[in-house]
Amino acid sequence: QLQLVESGGGLAQPGGSLRLSCAASGFTLGYYHIGWFRRAPGKEREGVSLINRSGDTTVYADSVKGRFTISRDNAKNTVYLQMNSLKPEDTGVYYCAAAVVYRSSNWDSPINYQYWGQGTQVTVSS
């Protein structure tokens, strides 16, 4: 069974850090481009970041540039999202998703992703 499982969410204070992990089971993550999305309360799901198969191309939403870093370890079948300088507006459920292909012009369109995890809650609050 193909599965993506996110972990690492939790409660952080403003200015704090969290590292999310996205682990794959049942398939080789290295064959896919991986995106991170989030859904804030009362808002639409939005793209946060993407990393291509080989890990040499990354894309970030403007709202997280300079604060979040996406990376991958294909040997461990895992993708990471390091989140620093967290803000209350980063609160939401974070999802990872796998895509066979992507275009830089619409990397953040959920329709491009074939597999999704169940999500992990991130809450930034003092």
mmCIF file of C-alpha atoms in Angstrom:
data_model
loop_
_atom_site.group_PDB
_atom_site.id
_atom_site.type_symbol
_atom_site.label_atom_id
_atom_site.label_comp_id
_atom_site.label_asym_id
_atom_site.label_seq_id
_atom_site.Cartn_x
_atom_site.Cartn_y
_atom_site.Cartn_z
ATOM 1 C CA GLN A 1 0.000 0.000 0.000
ATOM 2 C CA LEU A 2 1.353 3.390 -1.002
ATOM 3 C CA GLN A 3 1.536 5.748 1.943
ATOM 4 C CA LEU A 4 2.986 9.075 2.930
ATOM 5 C CA VAL A 5 3.212 9.771 6.633
ATOM 6 C CA GLU A 6 3.985 13.168 8.092
ATOM 7 C CA SER A 7 5.431 13.675 11.560
ATOM 8 C CA GLY A 8 7.109 16.362 13.622
ATOM 9 C CA GLY A 9 4.223 18.736 14.097
ATOM 10 C CA GLY A 10 3.306 20.223 17.442
ATOM 11 C CA LEU A 11 3.183 23.427 19.406
ATOM 12 C CA ALA A 12 5.872 26.052 18.951
ATOM 13 C CA GLN A 13 6.284 29.579 20.210
ATOM 14 C CA PRO A 14 6.584 32.485 17.789
ATOM 15 C CA GLY A 15 10.184 32.625 16.647
ATOM 16 C CA GLY A 16 10.649 28.949 17.354
ATOM 17 C CA SER A 17 11.408 26.010 15.084
ATOM 18 C CA LEU A 18 9.973 22.680 14.072
ATOM 19 C CA ARG A 19 11.133 20.040 11.611
ATOM 20 C CA LEU A 20 8.537 18.074 9.729
ATOM 21 C CA SER A 21 9.260 14.722 8.128
ATOM 22 C CA CYS A 22 7.469 12.983 5.297
ATOM 23 C CA ALA A 23 8.184 9.275 5.086
ATOM 24 C CA ALA A 24 7.074 7.006 2.279
ATOM 25 C CA SER A 25 6.113 3.380 2.504
ATOM 26 C CA GLY A 26 5.205 1.052 -0.308
ATOM 27 C CA PHE A 27 7.001 3.088 -2.955
ATOM 28 C CA THR A 28 10.302 4.815 -3.678
ATOM 29 C CA LEU A 29 10.077 8.477 -2.812
ATOM 30 C CA GLY A 30 13.054 9.251 -5.024
ATOM 31 C CA TYR A 31 10.921 8.786 -8.149
ATOM 32 C CA TYR A 32 8.673 11.705 -7.173
ATOM 33 C CA HIS A 33 8.768 15.430 -6.713
ATOM 34 C CA ILE A 34 7.548 16.245 -3.219
ATOM 35 C CA GLY A 35 5.507 19.206 -2.137
ATOM 36 C CA TRP A 36 4.496 20.501 1.260
ATOM 37 C CA PHE A 37 1.094 22.131 1.625
ATOM 38 C CA ARG A 38 -0.767 23.572 4.558
ATOM 39 C CA ARG A 39 -4.327 24.391 5.422
ATOM 40 C CA ALA A 40 -4.860 27.137 7.945
ATOM 41 C CA PRO A 41 -8.158 27.320 9.837
ATOM 42 C CA GLY A 42 -10.829 28.773 7.575
ATOM 43 C CA LYS A 43 -8.494 29.033 4.588
ATOM 44 C CA GLU A 44 -7.801 27.154 1.401
ATOM 45 C CA ARG A 45 -4.962 24.687 1.153
ATOM 46 C CA GLU A 46 -1.808 26.444 -0.044
ATOM 47 C CA GLY A 47 1.519 25.287 -1.376
ATOM 48 C CA VAL A 48 4.450 25.873 0.951
ATOM 49 C CA SER A 49 7.426 24.314 -0.798
ATOM 50 C CA LEU A 50 8.533 21.764 -3.374
ATOM 51 C CA ILE A 51 11.680 19.753 -3.951
ATOM 52 C CA ASN A 52 12.383 17.920 -7.172
ATOM 53 C CA ARG A 53 13.369 14.252 -7.436
ATOM 54 C CA SER A 54 17.091 14.762 -7.245
ATOM 55 C CA GLY A 55 16.923 17.491 -4.630
ATOM 56 C CA ASP A 56 18.736 20.113 -6.690
ATOM 57 C CA THR A 57 15.691 22.315 -7.262
ATOM 58 C CA THR A 58 13.538 23.814 -4.528
ATOM 59 C CA VAL A 59 10.650 26.241 -4.625
ATOM 60 C CA TYR A 60 9.092 28.233 -1.782
ATOM 61 C CA ALA A 61 5.983 30.266 -1.277
ATOM 62 C CA ASP A 62 6.792 33.928 -0.694
ATOM 63 C CA SER A 63 5.320 33.694 2.798
ATOM 64 C CA VAL A 64 7.984 31.203 3.940
ATOM 65 C CA LYS A 65 11.058 32.186 1.914
ATOM 66 C CA GLY A 66 14.099 32.628 4.095
ATOM 67 C CA ARG A 67 12.455 30.824 7.018
ATOM 68 C CA PHE A 68 11.657 27.320 5.751
ATOM 69 C CA THR A 69 14.033 24.846 4.133
ATOM 70 C CA ILE A 70 12.985 21.720 2.276
ATOM 71 C CA SER A 71 15.376 18.816 1.846
ATOM 72 C CA ARG A 72 15.316 15.132 1.083
ATOM 73 C CA ASP A 73 17.218 11.967 1.862
ATOM 74 C CA ASN A 74 16.266 9.466 -0.802
ATOM 75 C CA ALA A 75 18.257 6.734 0.920
ATOM 76 C CA LYS A 76 15.923 7.125 3.893
ATOM 77 C CA ASN A 77 12.858 7.606 1.673
ATOM 78 C CA THR A 78 12.135 10.822 3.559
ATOM 79 C CA VAL A 79 11.623 14.508 2.846
ATOM 80 C CA TYR A 80 11.999 17.193 5.493
ATOM 81 C CA LEU A 81 10.691 20.686 6.068
ATOM 82 C CA GLN A 82 12.760 22.723 8.504
ATOM 83 C CA MET A 83 10.664 25.608 9.763
ATOM 84 C CA ASN A 84 12.420 28.454 11.568
ATOM 85 C CA SER A 85 11.270 31.855 12.815
ATOM 86 C CA LEU A 86 7.750 30.527 13.060
ATOM 87 C CA LYS A 87 4.842 32.942 13.079
ATOM 88 C CA PRO A 88 1.273 32.479 14.316
ATOM 89 C CA GLU A 89 0.130 32.613 10.688
ATOM 90 C CA ASP A 90 2.116 29.418 10.035
ATOM 91 C CA THR A 91 -0.456 27.538 12.104
ATOM 92 C CA GLY A 92 -2.274 24.838 10.196
ATOM 93 C CA VAL A 93 -2.291 21.229 9.116
ATOM 94 C CA TYR A 94 0.752 20.430 7.001
ATOM 95 C CA TYR A 95 0.597 17.817 4.284
ATOM 96 C CA CYS A 96 3.227 16.293 2.051
ATOM 97 C CA ALA A 97 2.340 15.115 -1.421
ATOM 98 C CA ALA A 98 4.075 13.303 -4.269
ATOM 99 C CA ALA A 99 3.970 14.261 -7.934
ATOM 100 C CA VAL A 100 5.282 12.460 -11.000
ATOM 101 C CA VAL A 101 5.661 15.704 -12.918
ATOM 102 C CA TYR A 102 5.400 19.362 -12.073
ATOM 103 C CA ARG A 103 5.669 22.715 -13.792
ATOM 104 C CA SER A 104 7.329 25.609 -12.048
ATOM 105 C CA SER A 105 4.398 27.810 -13.027
ATOM 106 C CA ASN A 106 1.884 25.770 -11.046
ATOM 107 C CA TRP A 107 3.912 23.676 -8.619
ATOM 108 C CA ASP A 108 1.479 24.652 -5.887
ATOM 109 C CA SER A 109 -1.602 23.296 -7.628
ATOM 110 C CA PRO A 110 -2.824 20.272 -5.619
ATOM 111 C CA ILE A 111 -4.188 18.661 -8.778
ATOM 112 C CA ASN A 112 -0.606 17.836 -9.836
ATOM 113 C CA TYR A 113 -0.029 15.519 -6.873
ATOM 114 C CA GLN A 114 -1.025 11.862 -6.915
ATOM 115 C CA TYR A 115 -0.345 10.831 -3.323
ATOM 116 C CA TRP A 116 -1.070 12.662 -0.093
ATOM 117 C CA GLY A 117 -0.330 12.130 3.550
ATOM 118 C CA GLN A 118 -2.865 12.541 6.354
ATOM 119 C CA GLY A 119 -1.275 15.703 7.676
ATOM 120 C CA THR A 120 0.363 16.875 10.885
ATOM 121 C CA GLN A 121 -0.846 19.785 13.008
ATOM 122 C CA VAL A 122 1.448 22.758 13.538
ATOM 123 C CA THR A 123 0.381 25.375 16.063
ATOM 124 C CA VAL A 124 2.391 28.526 16.645
ATOM 125 C CA SER A 125 1.265 30.353 19.731
ATOM 126 C CA SER A 126 2.635 31.925 22.866
#
